[in-house]
mmCIF file with all atom_site columns, C-alpha atoms in Angstrom:
data_model
loop_
_atom_site.group_PDB
_atom_site.id
_atom_site.type_symbol
_atom_site.label_atom_id
_atom_site.label_alt_id
_atom_site.label_comp_id
_atom_site.label_asym_id
_atom_site.label_entity_id
_atom_site.label_seq_id
_atom_site.pdbx_PDB_ins_code
_atom_site.Cartn_x
_atom_site.Cartn_y
_atom_site.Cartn_z
_atom_site.occupancy
_atom_site.B_iso_or_equiv
_atom_site.pdbx_formal_charge
_atom_site.auth_seq_id
_atom_site.auth_comp_id
_atom_site.auth_asym_id
_atom_site.auth_atom_id
_atom_site.pdbx_PDB_model_num
ATOM 1   C CA . ASP A 1 1   ? 100.617 96.118  118.343 1.00 86.00 ? 11  ASP A CA 1
ATOM 2   C CA . ILE A 1 2   ? 98.576  96.441  115.000 1.00 92.00 ? 12  ILE A CA 1
ATOM 3   C CA . VAL A 1 3   ? 99.900  94.879  112.136 1.00 95.00 ? 13  VAL A CA 1
ATOM 4   C CA . LEU A 1 4   ? 99.324  96.652  108.575 1.00 97.00 ? 14  LEU A CA 1
ATOM 5   C CA . THR A 1 5   ? 99.516  94.490  105.587 1.00 98.00 ? 15  THR A CA 1
ATOM 6   C CA . GLN A 1 6   ? 99.756  96.515  102.260 1.00 98.00 ? 16  GLN A CA 1
ATOM 7   C CA . SER A 1 7   ? 98.726  94.860  99.016  1.00 96.00 ? 17  SER A CA 1
ATOM 8   C CA . PRO A 1 8   ? 100.065 94.444  96.307  1.00 97.00 ? 18  PRO A CA 1
ATOM 9   C CA . GLY A 1 9   ? 103.537 94.643  97.088  1.00 97.00 ? 19  GLY A CA 1
ATOM 10  C CA . THR A 1 10  ? 104.509 95.932  93.585  1.00 98.00 ? 20  THR A CA 1
ATOM 11  C CA . LEU A 1 11  ? 102.141 97.522  91.273  1.00 98.00 ? 21  LEU A CA 1
ATOM 12  C CA . SER A 1 12  ? 103.239 97.915  87.660  1.00 98.00 ? 22  SER A CA 1
ATOM 13  C CA . LEU A 1 13  ? 101.413 100.734 85.726  1.00 97.00 ? 23  LEU A CA 1
ATOM 14  C CA . SER A 1 14  ? 101.773 103.013 82.915  1.00 97.00 ? 24  SER A CA 1
ATOM 15  C CA . PRO A 1 15  ? 101.512 106.901 83.293  1.00 97.00 ? 25  PRO A CA 1
ATOM 16  C CA . ARG A 1 16  ? 97.835  108.101 83.329  1.00 97.00 ? 26  ARG A CA 1
ATOM 17  C CA . GLU A 1 17  ? 96.591  104.952 84.737  1.00 98.00 ? 27  GLU A CA 1
ATOM 18  C CA . ARG A 1 18  ? 94.664  104.632 87.939  1.00 98.00 ? 28  ARG A CA 1
ATOM 19  C CA . ALA A 1 19  ? 96.409  103.382 91.010  1.00 98.00 ? 29  ALA A CA 1
ATOM 20  C CA . THR A 1 20  ? 94.725  101.553 93.994  1.00 98.00 ? 30  THR A CA 1
ATOM 21  C CA . LEU A 1 21  ? 96.711  100.603 96.883  1.00 98.00 ? 31  LEU A CA 1
ATOM 22  C CA . SER A 1 22  ? 95.357  98.653  99.796  1.00 98.00 ? 32  SER A CA 1
ATOM 23  C CA . CYS A 1 23  ? 96.229  98.734  103.516 1.00 98.00 ? 33  CYS A CA 1
ATOM 24  C CA . ARG A 1 24  ? 94.733  96.247  105.894 1.00 98.00 ? 34  ARG A CA 1
ATOM 25  C CA . ALA A 1 25  ? 94.952  96.315  109.690 1.00 96.00 ? 35  ALA A CA 1
ATOM 26  C CA . SER A 1 26  ? 94.824  93.413  112.101 1.00 95.00 ? 36  SER A CA 1
ATOM 27  C CA . GLN A 1 27  ? 92.384  95.200  114.184 1.00 94.00 ? 37  GLN A CA 1
ATOM 28  C CA . SER A 1 28  ? 90.221  98.293  113.855 1.00 93.00 ? 38  SER A CA 1
ATOM 29  C CA . VAL A 1 29  ? 92.090  101.645 113.510 1.00 92.00 ? 39  VAL A CA 1
ATOM 30  C CA . GLY A 1 30  ? 90.363  104.897 114.198 1.00 87.00 ? 40  GLY A CA 1
ATOM 31  C CA . SER A 1 31  ? 90.141  106.807 110.887 1.00 84.00 ? 41  SER A CA 1
ATOM 32  C CA . SER A 1 32  ? 92.130  109.760 112.429 1.00 87.00 ? 42  SER A CA 1
ATOM 33  C CA . TYR A 1 33  ? 94.854  107.777 113.093 1.00 92.00 ? 43  TYR A CA 1
ATOM 34  C CA . LEU A 1 34  ? 95.556  106.592 109.667 1.00 95.00 ? 44  LEU A CA 1
ATOM 35  C CA . ALA A 1 35  ? 98.032  108.132 107.079 1.00 96.00 ? 45  ALA A CA 1
ATOM 36  C CA . TRP A 1 36  ? 99.622  107.665 104.061 1.00 98.00 ? 46  TRP A CA 1
ATOM 37  C CA . TYR A 1 37  ? 103.356 108.588 102.877 1.00 98.00 ? 47  TYR A CA 1
ATOM 38  C CA . GLN A 1 38  ? 105.485 108.402 99.691  1.00 98.00 ? 48  GLN A CA 1
ATOM 39  C CA . GLN A 1 39  ? 108.913 107.597 99.531  1.00 98.00 ? 49  GLN A CA 1
ATOM 40  C CA . LYS A 1 40  ? 111.342 108.011 96.642  1.00 98.00 ? 50  LYS A CA 1
ATOM 41  C CA . PRO A 1 41  ? 114.882 106.527 96.317  1.00 96.00 ? 51  PRO A CA 1
ATOM 42  C CA . GLY A 1 42  ? 117.393 107.993 98.660  1.00 96.00 ? 52  GLY A CA 1
ATOM 43  C CA . GLN A 1 43  ? 114.588 110.377 100.220 1.00 97.00 ? 53  GLN A CA 1
ATOM 44  C CA . ALA A 1 44  ? 112.583 110.779 103.495 1.00 98.00 ? 54  ALA A CA 1
ATOM 45  C CA . PRO A 1 45  ? 108.828 109.712 103.531 1.00 98.00 ? 55  PRO A CA 1
ATOM 46  C CA . ARG A 1 46  ? 106.729 112.489 102.551 1.00 98.00 ? 56  ARG A CA 1
ATOM 47  C CA . LEU A 1 47  ? 103.159 112.926 104.270 1.00 97.00 ? 57  LEU A CA 1
ATOM 48  C CA . LEU A 1 48  ? 100.462 112.594 101.591 1.00 98.00 ? 58  LEU A CA 1
ATOM 49  C CA . ILE A 1 49  ? 97.068  111.703 103.527 1.00 96.00 ? 59  ILE A CA 1
ATOM 50  C CA . TYR A 1 50  ? 96.302  111.961 107.426 1.00 95.00 ? 60  TYR A CA 1
ATOM 51  C CA . GLY A 1 51  ? 92.991  111.229 108.975 1.00 94.00 ? 61  GLY A CA 1
ATOM 52  C CA . ALA A 1 52  ? 92.660  108.609 106.234 1.00 95.00 ? 62  ALA A CA 1
ATOM 53  C CA . SER A 1 53  ? 91.193  110.892 103.539 1.00 94.00 ? 63  SER A CA 1
ATOM 54  C CA . SER A 1 54  ? 92.647  114.482 104.316 1.00 94.00 ? 64  SER A CA 1
ATOM 55  C CA . ARG A 1 55  ? 95.264  115.606 101.755 1.00 95.00 ? 65  ARG A CA 1
ATOM 56  C CA . ALA A 1 56  ? 98.368  117.227 103.508 1.00 94.00 ? 66  ALA A CA 1
ATOM 57  C CA . THR A 1 57  ? 99.534  120.574 102.383 1.00 93.00 ? 67  THR A CA 1
ATOM 58  C CA . GLY A 1 58  ? 100.473 120.879 98.809  1.00 96.00 ? 68  GLY A CA 1
ATOM 59  C CA . ILE A 1 59  ? 99.496  117.210 97.789  1.00 97.00 ? 69  ILE A CA 1
ATOM 60  C CA . PRO A 1 60  ? 97.681  117.327 94.442  1.00 97.00 ? 70  PRO A CA 1
ATOM 61  C CA . ASP A 1 61  ? 94.222  116.317 94.185  1.00 96.00 ? 71  ASP A CA 1
ATOM 62  C CA . ARG A 1 62  ? 94.737  113.188 92.115  1.00 98.00 ? 72  ARG A CA 1
ATOM 63  C CA . PHE A 1 63  ? 95.960  111.488 95.421  1.00 98.00 ? 73  PHE A CA 1
ATOM 64  C CA . SER A 1 64  ? 92.756  110.437 97.553  1.00 98.00 ? 74  SER A CA 1
ATOM 65  C CA . GLY A 1 65  ? 92.450  108.190 100.698 1.00 97.00 ? 75  GLY A CA 1
ATOM 66  C CA . SER A 1 66  ? 89.427  106.416 101.889 1.00 96.00 ? 76  SER A CA 1
ATOM 67  C CA . GLY A 1 67  ? 88.310  103.748 104.149 1.00 96.00 ? 77  GLY A CA 1
ATOM 68  C CA . SER A 1 68  ? 87.657  102.930 107.873 1.00 94.00 ? 78  SER A CA 1
ATOM 69  C CA . GLY A 1 69  ? 88.006  100.008 110.444 1.00 93.00 ? 79  GLY A CA 1
ATOM 70  C CA . THR A 1 70  ? 90.504  97.582  109.199 1.00 95.00 ? 80  THR A CA 1
ATOM 71  C CA . ASP A 1 71  ? 90.477  98.451  105.331 1.00 97.00 ? 81  ASP A CA 1
ATOM 72  C CA . PHE A 1 72  ? 91.875  101.493 103.833 1.00 98.00 ? 82  PHE A CA 1
ATOM 73  C CA . THR A 1 73  ? 92.709  102.627 100.329 1.00 98.00 ? 83  THR A CA 1
ATOM 74  C CA . LEU A 1 74  ? 94.852  104.833 98.670  1.00 98.00 ? 84  LEU A CA 1
ATOM 75  C CA . THR A 1 75  ? 94.028  105.940 95.037  1.00 98.00 ? 85  THR A CA 1
ATOM 76  C CA . ILE A 1 76  ? 96.102  107.890 92.346  1.00 98.00 ? 86  ILE A CA 1
ATOM 77  C CA . SER A 1 77  ? 93.600  108.836 89.906  1.00 97.00 ? 87  SER A CA 1
ATOM 78  C CA . ARG A 1 78  ? 95.885  109.297 87.049  1.00 97.00 ? 88  ARG A CA 1
ATOM 79  C CA . LEU A 1 79  ? 99.826  108.457 87.700  1.00 98.00 ? 89  LEU A CA 1
ATOM 80  C CA . GLU A 1 80  ? 102.350 110.959 86.832  1.00 97.00 ? 90  GLU A CA 1
ATOM 81  C CA . PRO A 1 81  ? 105.998 110.485 86.199  1.00 97.00 ? 91  PRO A CA 1
ATOM 82  C CA . GLU A 1 82  ? 106.769 111.697 89.567  1.00 97.00 ? 92  GLU A CA 1
ATOM 83  C CA . ASP A 1 83  ? 104.202 109.454 91.169  1.00 98.00 ? 93  ASP A CA 1
ATOM 84  C CA . PHE A 1 84  ? 106.390 106.263 90.696  1.00 97.00 ? 94  PHE A CA 1
ATOM 85  C CA . ALA A 1 85  ? 107.652 105.491 94.260  1.00 98.00 ? 95  ALA A CA 1
ATOM 86  C CA . VAL A 1 86  ? 107.057 103.476 97.567  1.00 98.00 ? 96  VAL A CA 1
ATOM 87  C CA . TYR A 1 87  ? 103.942 104.195 99.294  1.00 98.00 ? 97  TYR A CA 1
ATOM 88  C CA . TYR A 1 88  ? 103.756 103.331 103.102 1.00 98.00 ? 98  TYR A CA 1
ATOM 89  C CA . CYS A 1 89  ? 100.356 103.256 105.174 1.00 98.00 ? 99  CYS A CA 1
ATOM 90  C CA . GLN A 1 90  ? 100.696 104.086 109.112 1.00 97.00 ? 100 GLN A CA 1
ATOM 91  C CA . GLN A 1 91  ? 98.484  104.022 112.104 1.00 95.00 ? 101 GLN A CA 1
ATOM 92  C CA . TYR A 1 92  ? 98.958  105.947 115.120 1.00 91.00 ? 102 TYR A CA 1
ATOM 93  C CA . GLY A 1 93  ? 97.941  103.979 118.194 1.00 79.00 ? 103 GLY A CA 1
ATOM 94  C CA . SER A 1 94  ? 99.746  103.476 121.587 1.00 75.00 ? 104 SER A CA 1
ATOM 95  C CA . SER A 1 95  ? 102.472 102.123 119.350 1.00 89.00 ? 105 SER A CA 1
ATOM 96  C CA . PRO A 1 96  ? 102.539 103.565 115.828 1.00 93.00 ? 106 PRO A CA 1
ATOM 97  C CA . THR A 1 97  ? 103.283 101.185 112.813 1.00 95.00 ? 107 THR A CA 1
ATOM 98  C CA . PHE A 1 98  ? 103.746 101.146 109.119 1.00 97.00 ? 108 PHE A CA 1
ATOM 99  C CA . GLY A 1 99  ? 102.864 98.861  106.570 1.00 97.00 ? 109 GLY A CA 1
ATOM 100 C CA . GLY A 1 100 ? 105.490 97.130  104.602 1.00 97.00 ? 110 GLY A CA 1
ATOM 101 C CA . GLY A 1 101 ? 104.833 99.277  101.549 1.00 98.00 ? 111 GLY A CA 1
ATOM 102 C CA . THR A 1 102 ? 103.583 98.910  97.949  1.00 98.00 ? 112 THR A CA 1
ATOM 103 C CA . LYS A 1 103 ? 105.953 99.958  95.081  1.00 98.00 ? 113 LYS A CA 1
ATOM 104 C CA . VAL A 1 104 ? 104.346 101.726 91.989  1.00 98.00 ? 114 VAL A CA 1
ATOM 105 C CA . GLU A 1 105 ? 106.582 101.061 89.238  1.00 97.00 ? 115 GLU A CA 1
ATOM 106 C CA . ILE A 1 106 ? 106.466 102.040 85.661  1.00 95.00 ? 116 ILE A CA 1
ATOM 107 C CA . LYS A 1 107 ? 105.258 99.195  83.165  1.00 93.00 ? 117 LYS A CA 1
ATOM 108 C CA . GLN B 2 1   ? 109.140 126.069 106.893 1.00 91.00 ? 14  GLN B CA 1
ATOM 109 C CA . VAL B 2 2   ? 110.060 123.545 109.566 1.00 95.00 ? 15  VAL B CA 1
ATOM 110 C CA . GLN B 2 3   ? 113.379 121.731 108.981 1.00 97.00 ? 16  GLN B CA 1
ATOM 111 C CA . LEU B 2 4   ? 114.873 118.866 110.789 1.00 98.00 ? 17  LEU B CA 1
ATOM 112 C CA . GLN B 2 5   ? 118.597 117.700 110.593 1.00 98.00 ? 18  GLN B CA 1
ATOM 113 C CA . GLU B 2 6   ? 120.060 114.591 111.958 1.00 98.00 ? 19  GLU B CA 1
ATOM 114 C CA . SER B 2 7   ? 123.756 114.485 113.071 1.00 98.00 ? 20  SER B CA 1
ATOM 115 C CA . GLY B 2 8   ? 125.992 111.909 114.676 1.00 97.00 ? 21  GLY B CA 1
ATOM 116 C CA . PRO B 2 9   ? 128.579 109.195 113.951 1.00 97.00 ? 22  PRO B CA 1
ATOM 117 C CA . GLY B 2 10  ? 127.860 107.025 110.844 1.00 96.00 ? 23  GLY B CA 1
ATOM 118 C CA . LEU B 2 11  ? 129.638 104.137 112.204 1.00 98.00 ? 24  LEU B CA 1
ATOM 119 C CA . VAL B 2 12  ? 129.122 102.430 115.719 1.00 98.00 ? 25  VAL B CA 1
ATOM 120 C CA . LYS B 2 13  ? 130.615 99.174  116.842 1.00 98.00 ? 26  LYS B CA 1
ATOM 121 C CA . PRO B 2 14  ? 128.690 96.280  118.046 1.00 97.00 ? 27  PRO B CA 1
ATOM 122 C CA . SER B 2 15  ? 127.699 96.483  121.754 1.00 97.00 ? 28  SER B CA 1
ATOM 123 C CA . GLU B 2 16  ? 128.316 100.202 121.883 1.00 98.00 ? 29  GLU B CA 1
ATOM 124 C CA . THR B 2 17  ? 125.686 103.105 121.947 1.00 98.00 ? 30  THR B CA 1
ATOM 125 C CA . LEU B 2 18  ? 124.134 104.719 119.067 1.00 98.00 ? 31  LEU B CA 1
ATOM 126 C CA . SER B 2 19  ? 123.893 108.473 119.712 1.00 98.00 ? 32  SER B CA 1
ATOM 127 C CA . LEU B 2 20  ? 122.065 110.935 117.331 1.00 98.00 ? 33  LEU B CA 1
ATOM 128 C CA . THR B 2 21  ? 120.862 114.586 117.514 1.00 98.00 ? 34  THR B CA 1
ATOM 129 C CA . CYS B 2 22  ? 118.060 116.305 115.570 1.00 98.00 ? 35  CYS B CA 1
ATOM 130 C CA . THR B 2 23  ? 117.946 119.840 115.279 1.00 98.00 ? 36  THR B CA 1
ATOM 131 C CA . VAL B 2 24  ? 114.741 121.632 114.455 1.00 97.00 ? 37  VAL B CA 1
ATOM 132 C CA . SER B 2 25  ? 114.716 124.988 112.568 1.00 96.00 ? 38  SER B CA 1
ATOM 133 C CA . GLY B 2 26  ? 112.203 127.206 111.271 1.00 94.00 ? 39  GLY B CA 1
ATOM 134 C CA . GLY B 2 27  ? 109.885 126.715 114.136 1.00 91.00 ? 40  GLY B CA 1
ATOM 135 C CA . SER B 2 28  ? 109.721 126.036 117.941 1.00 90.00 ? 41  SER B CA 1
ATOM 136 C CA . ILE B 2 29  ? 110.304 122.604 119.273 1.00 92.00 ? 42  ILE B CA 1
ATOM 137 C CA . SER B 2 30  ? 107.428 123.442 121.875 1.00 89.00 ? 43  SER B CA 1
ATOM 138 C CA . SER B 2 31  ? 103.734 122.120 121.856 1.00 83.00 ? 44  SER B CA 1
ATOM 139 C CA . TYR B 2 32  ? 104.776 119.170 119.436 1.00 91.00 ? 45  TYR B CA 1
ATOM 140 C CA . TYR B 2 33  ? 105.912 115.412 119.676 1.00 94.00 ? 46  TYR B CA 1
ATOM 141 C CA . TRP B 2 34  ? 109.132 114.584 118.281 1.00 96.00 ? 47  TRP B CA 1
ATOM 142 C CA . SER B 2 35  ? 110.045 111.139 116.918 1.00 97.00 ? 48  SER B CA 1
ATOM 143 C CA . TRP B 2 36  ? 112.859 108.997 115.708 1.00 98.00 ? 49  TRP B CA 1
ATOM 144 C CA . ILE B 2 37  ? 112.058 106.374 112.846 1.00 98.00 ? 50  ILE B CA 1
ATOM 145 C CA . ARG B 2 38  ? 114.419 103.776 111.316 1.00 98.00 ? 51  ARG B CA 1
ATOM 146 C CA . GLN B 2 39  ? 114.474 101.974 107.981 1.00 98.00 ? 52  GLN B CA 1
ATOM 147 C CA . PRO B 2 40  ? 117.110 99.152  107.349 1.00 98.00 ? 53  PRO B CA 1
ATOM 148 C CA . PRO B 2 41  ? 118.586 99.222  103.917 1.00 96.00 ? 54  PRO B CA 1
ATOM 149 C CA . GLY B 2 42  ? 115.934 97.928  101.517 1.00 95.00 ? 55  GLY B CA 1
ATOM 150 C CA . LYS B 2 43  ? 113.162 97.607  104.221 1.00 96.00 ? 56  LYS B CA 1
ATOM 151 C CA . GLY B 2 44  ? 110.500 99.122  105.473 1.00 96.00 ? 57  GLY B CA 1
ATOM 152 C CA . LEU B 2 45  ? 109.883 101.921 108.252 1.00 98.00 ? 58  LEU B CA 1
ATOM 153 C CA . GLU B 2 46  ? 110.153 101.325 111.781 1.00 97.00 ? 59  GLU B CA 1
ATOM 154 C CA . TRP B 2 47  ? 108.942 103.616 114.483 1.00 96.00 ? 60  TRP B CA 1
ATOM 155 C CA . ILE B 2 48  ? 111.538 104.000 117.414 1.00 97.00 ? 61  ILE B CA 1
ATOM 156 C CA . GLY B 2 49  ? 109.713 106.435 119.818 1.00 96.00 ? 62  GLY B CA 1
ATOM 157 C CA . TYR B 2 50  ? 108.869 109.908 120.697 1.00 95.00 ? 63  TYR B CA 1
ATOM 158 C CA . ILE B 2 51  ? 109.018 112.486 122.957 1.00 96.00 ? 64  ILE B CA 1
ATOM 159 C CA . TYR B 2 52  ? 106.936 115.585 123.909 1.00 94.00 ? 65  TYR B CA 1
ATOM 160 C CA . TYR B 2 53  ? 108.440 118.903 124.476 1.00 92.00 ? 66  TYR B CA 1
ATOM 161 C CA . SER B 2 54  ? 107.429 118.523 127.998 1.00 92.00 ? 67  SER B CA 1
ATOM 162 C CA . GLY B 2 55  ? 109.592 115.512 128.296 1.00 93.00 ? 68  GLY B CA 1
ATOM 163 C CA . SER B 2 56  ? 107.319 112.835 128.341 1.00 94.00 ? 69  SER B CA 1
ATOM 164 C CA . THR B 2 57  ? 107.984 109.741 126.025 1.00 95.00 ? 70  THR B CA 1
ATOM 165 C CA . ASN B 2 58  ? 106.773 106.769 124.356 1.00 94.00 ? 71  ASN B CA 1
ATOM 166 C CA . TYR B 2 59  ? 109.003 103.942 123.016 1.00 96.00 ? 72  TYR B CA 1
ATOM 167 C CA . ASN B 2 60  ? 108.483 100.958 120.578 1.00 95.00 ? 73  ASN B CA 1
ATOM 168 C CA . PRO B 2 61  ? 107.814 97.982  122.883 1.00 94.00 ? 74  PRO B CA 1
ATOM 169 C CA . SER B 2 62  ? 110.405 95.893  120.977 1.00 96.00 ? 75  SER B CA 1
ATOM 170 C CA . LEU B 2 63  ? 113.067 98.540  121.497 1.00 97.00 ? 76  LEU B CA 1
ATOM 171 C CA . LYS B 2 64  ? 112.223 99.830  124.693 1.00 96.00 ? 77  LYS B CA 1
ATOM 172 C CA . SER B 2 65  ? 114.739 98.297  126.947 1.00 97.00 ? 78  SER B CA 1
ATOM 173 C CA . ARG B 2 66  ? 117.311 99.970  124.889 1.00 98.00 ? 79  ARG B CA 1
ATOM 174 C CA . VAL B 2 67  ? 116.045 103.341 123.938 1.00 98.00 ? 80  VAL B CA 1
ATOM 175 C CA . THR B 2 68  ? 116.426 106.839 125.590 1.00 98.00 ? 81  THR B CA 1
ATOM 176 C CA . ILE B 2 69  ? 114.851 109.878 123.843 1.00 98.00 ? 82  ILE B CA 1
ATOM 177 C CA . SER B 2 70  ? 115.568 113.081 125.470 1.00 97.00 ? 83  SER B CA 1
ATOM 178 C CA . ILE B 2 71  ? 114.716 116.891 124.672 1.00 96.00 ? 84  ILE B CA 1
ATOM 179 C CA . ASP B 2 72  ? 116.780 120.388 125.047 1.00 95.00 ? 85  ASP B CA 1
ATOM 180 C CA . THR B 2 73  ? 114.289 123.010 124.192 1.00 93.00 ? 86  THR B CA 1
ATOM 181 C CA . SER B 2 74  ? 116.789 125.656 124.766 1.00 93.00 ? 87  SER B CA 1
ATOM 182 C CA . LYS B 2 75  ? 118.627 124.503 121.713 1.00 95.00 ? 88  LYS B CA 1
ATOM 183 C CA . ASN B 2 76  ? 115.408 123.271 119.634 1.00 95.00 ? 89  ASN B CA 1
ATOM 184 C CA . GLN B 2 77  ? 117.151 119.778 119.656 1.00 96.00 ? 90  GLN B CA 1
ATOM 185 C CA . PHE B 2 78  ? 116.100 116.291 120.449 1.00 97.00 ? 91  PHE B CA 1
ATOM 186 C CA . SER B 2 79  ? 118.264 113.109 120.897 1.00 98.00 ? 92  SER B CA 1
ATOM 187 C CA . LEU B 2 80  ? 118.268 109.262 120.571 1.00 98.00 ? 93  LEU B CA 1
ATOM 188 C CA . LYS B 2 81  ? 120.499 106.826 122.337 1.00 98.00 ? 94  LYS B CA 1
ATOM 189 C CA . LEU B 2 82  ? 120.243 103.179 121.430 1.00 98.00 ? 95  LEU B CA 1
ATOM 190 C CA . SER B 2 83  ? 122.220 101.004 123.777 1.00 98.00 ? 96  SER B CA 1
ATOM 191 C CA . SER B 2 84  ? 123.912 97.428  123.087 1.00 98.00 ? 97  SER B CA 1
ATOM 192 C CA . VAL B 2 85  ? 123.704 97.841  119.229 1.00 98.00 ? 98  VAL B CA 1
ATOM 193 C CA . THR B 2 86  ? 124.001 95.036  116.744 1.00 98.00 ? 99  THR B CA 1
ATOM 194 C CA . ALA B 2 87  ? 124.259 94.543  113.009 1.00 98.00 ? 100 ALA B CA 1
ATOM 195 C CA . ALA B 2 88  ? 120.335 94.397  112.925 1.00 98.00 ? 101 ALA B CA 1
ATOM 196 C CA . ASP B 2 89  ? 120.311 98.006  114.078 1.00 98.00 ? 102 ASP B CA 1
ATOM 197 C CA . THR B 2 90  ? 122.217 99.295  110.663 1.00 98.00 ? 103 THR B CA 1
ATOM 198 C CA . ALA B 2 91  ? 119.612 101.724 109.181 1.00 98.00 ? 104 ALA B CA 1
ATOM 199 C CA . VAL B 2 92  ? 118.758 105.138 108.033 1.00 98.00 ? 105 VAL B CA 1
ATOM 200 C CA . TYR B 2 93  ? 117.641 106.875 110.917 1.00 98.00 ? 106 TYR B CA 1
ATOM 201 C CA . TYR B 2 94  ? 115.166 109.739 110.398 1.00 98.00 ? 107 TYR B CA 1
ATOM 202 C CA . CYS B 2 95  ? 113.685 112.379 113.027 1.00 98.00 ? 108 CYS B CA 1
ATOM 203 C CA . ALA B 2 96  ? 110.329 113.493 112.383 1.00 98.00 ? 109 ALA B CA 1
ATOM 204 C CA . ARG B 2 97  ? 107.642 115.826 113.839 1.00 96.00 ? 110 ARG B CA 1
ATOM 205 C CA . LEU B 2 98  ? 104.448 113.991 114.992 1.00 94.00 ? 111 LEU B CA 1
ATOM 206 C CA . LYS B 2 99  ? 101.595 116.408 114.660 1.00 90.00 ? 112 LYS B CA 1
ATOM 207 C CA . GLY B 2 100 ? 98.380  116.138 116.326 1.00 87.00 ? 113 GLY B CA 1
ATOM 208 C CA . GLY B 2 101 ? 95.497  118.462 115.289 1.00 83.00 ? 114 GLY B CA 1
ATOM 209 C CA . TYR B 2 102 ? 91.597  118.504 114.449 1.00 84.00 ? 115 TYR B CA 1
ATOM 210 C CA . CYS B 2 103 ? 90.699  117.080 110.988 1.00 83.00 ? 116 CYS B CA 1
ATOM 211 C CA . SER B 2 104 ? 87.485  116.125 109.380 1.00 81.00 ? 117 SER B CA 1
ATOM 212 C CA . VAL B 2 105 ? 87.318  112.840 111.278 1.00 81.00 ? 118 VAL B CA 1
ATOM 213 C CA . GLY B 2 106 ? 88.425  113.974 114.603 1.00 82.00 ? 119 GLY B CA 1
ATOM 214 C CA . PHE B 2 107 ? 91.710  114.565 116.249 1.00 84.00 ? 120 PHE B CA 1
ATOM 215 C CA . CYS B 2 108 ? 94.643  113.364 113.724 1.00 87.00 ? 121 CYS B CA 1
ATOM 216 C CA . TYR B 2 109 ? 98.238  112.346 114.106 1.00 90.00 ? 122 TYR B CA 1
ATOM 217 C CA . SER B 2 110 ? 100.692 112.216 111.504 1.00 93.00 ? 123 SER B CA 1
ATOM 218 C CA . PHE B 2 111 ? 104.393 112.564 110.928 1.00 96.00 ? 124 PHE B CA 1
ATOM 219 C CA . ASP B 2 112 ? 104.315 115.863 108.770 1.00 95.00 ? 125 ASP B CA 1
ATOM 220 C CA . TYR B 2 113 ? 108.061 116.946 108.679 1.00 97.00 ? 126 TYR B CA 1
ATOM 221 C CA . TRP B 2 114 ? 110.816 114.529 108.107 1.00 98.00 ? 127 TRP B CA 1
ATOM 222 C CA . GLY B 2 115 ? 114.617 114.882 108.507 1.00 98.00 ? 128 GLY B CA 1
ATOM 223 C CA . GLN B 2 116 ? 116.708 113.754 105.361 1.00 98.00 ? 129 GLN B CA 1
ATOM 224 C CA . GLY B 2 117 ? 117.800 110.834 107.325 1.00 98.00 ? 130 GLY B CA 1
ATOM 225 C CA . THR B 2 118 ? 121.448 109.479 108.407 1.00 98.00 ? 131 THR B CA 1
ATOM 226 C CA . LEU B 2 119 ? 122.740 105.936 107.791 1.00 98.00 ? 132 LEU B CA 1
ATOM 227 C CA . VAL B 2 120 ? 124.413 104.466 110.822 1.00 98.00 ? 133 VAL B CA 1
ATOM 228 C CA . THR B 2 121 ? 126.231 101.485 110.099 1.00 98.00 ? 134 THR B CA 1
ATOM 229 C CA . VAL B 2 122 ? 127.142 98.842  113.141 1.00 98.00 ? 135 VAL B CA 1
ATOM 230 C CA . SER B 2 123 ? 130.376 97.183  112.347 1.00 97.00 ? 136 SER B CA 1
ATOM 231 C CA . SER B 2 124 ? 133.688 96.600  114.051 1.00 95.00 ? 137 SER B CA 1
#
């Protein structure tokens, strides 16, 4: 199985700051197979980014994804109050896996 | 708008079989993959398996010996059975649609619609 390692585990930032979240894979992942999700307490995950860099329907353009191979990044250009949440990366291979998550908390 | 809703017992005894159903509304169950994903309390997400509308399946190797996913296209439902459960199977169980489609970098897959999740506790 491909292991996804997300860093940092927790990111403490203020509203309007820029957030940069990392997802590193144990082996190369096709860009088309990498997605990012946002999860708020008590809610199901919500798809943000698919194909490493394509925003899902209705996702604001302050969210962007980049990367290839084993290193992928989710960037939130200016944090809004509703963006404080846990973010997961996920790869679709023969056996889909999720990263351990990065919590973005208010500083 | 596609909606998914999980249903089933919230409490299962150790060594018994966990059974959940996901009902899909607002769209057809045909032409997509349908998945189960779980999340132990306070922990991350674990993919359990998926089924294509035709009935073909793919399971997480770590759970494969205990998992069965089935589909009933006439009812727009798919189901999960997990046998020989232990306390380690206590989790929120989500059903989700696995969508495949062309994107800027090729053919992309992602879980685009999710149910609200249902907590299943394994305890005597």
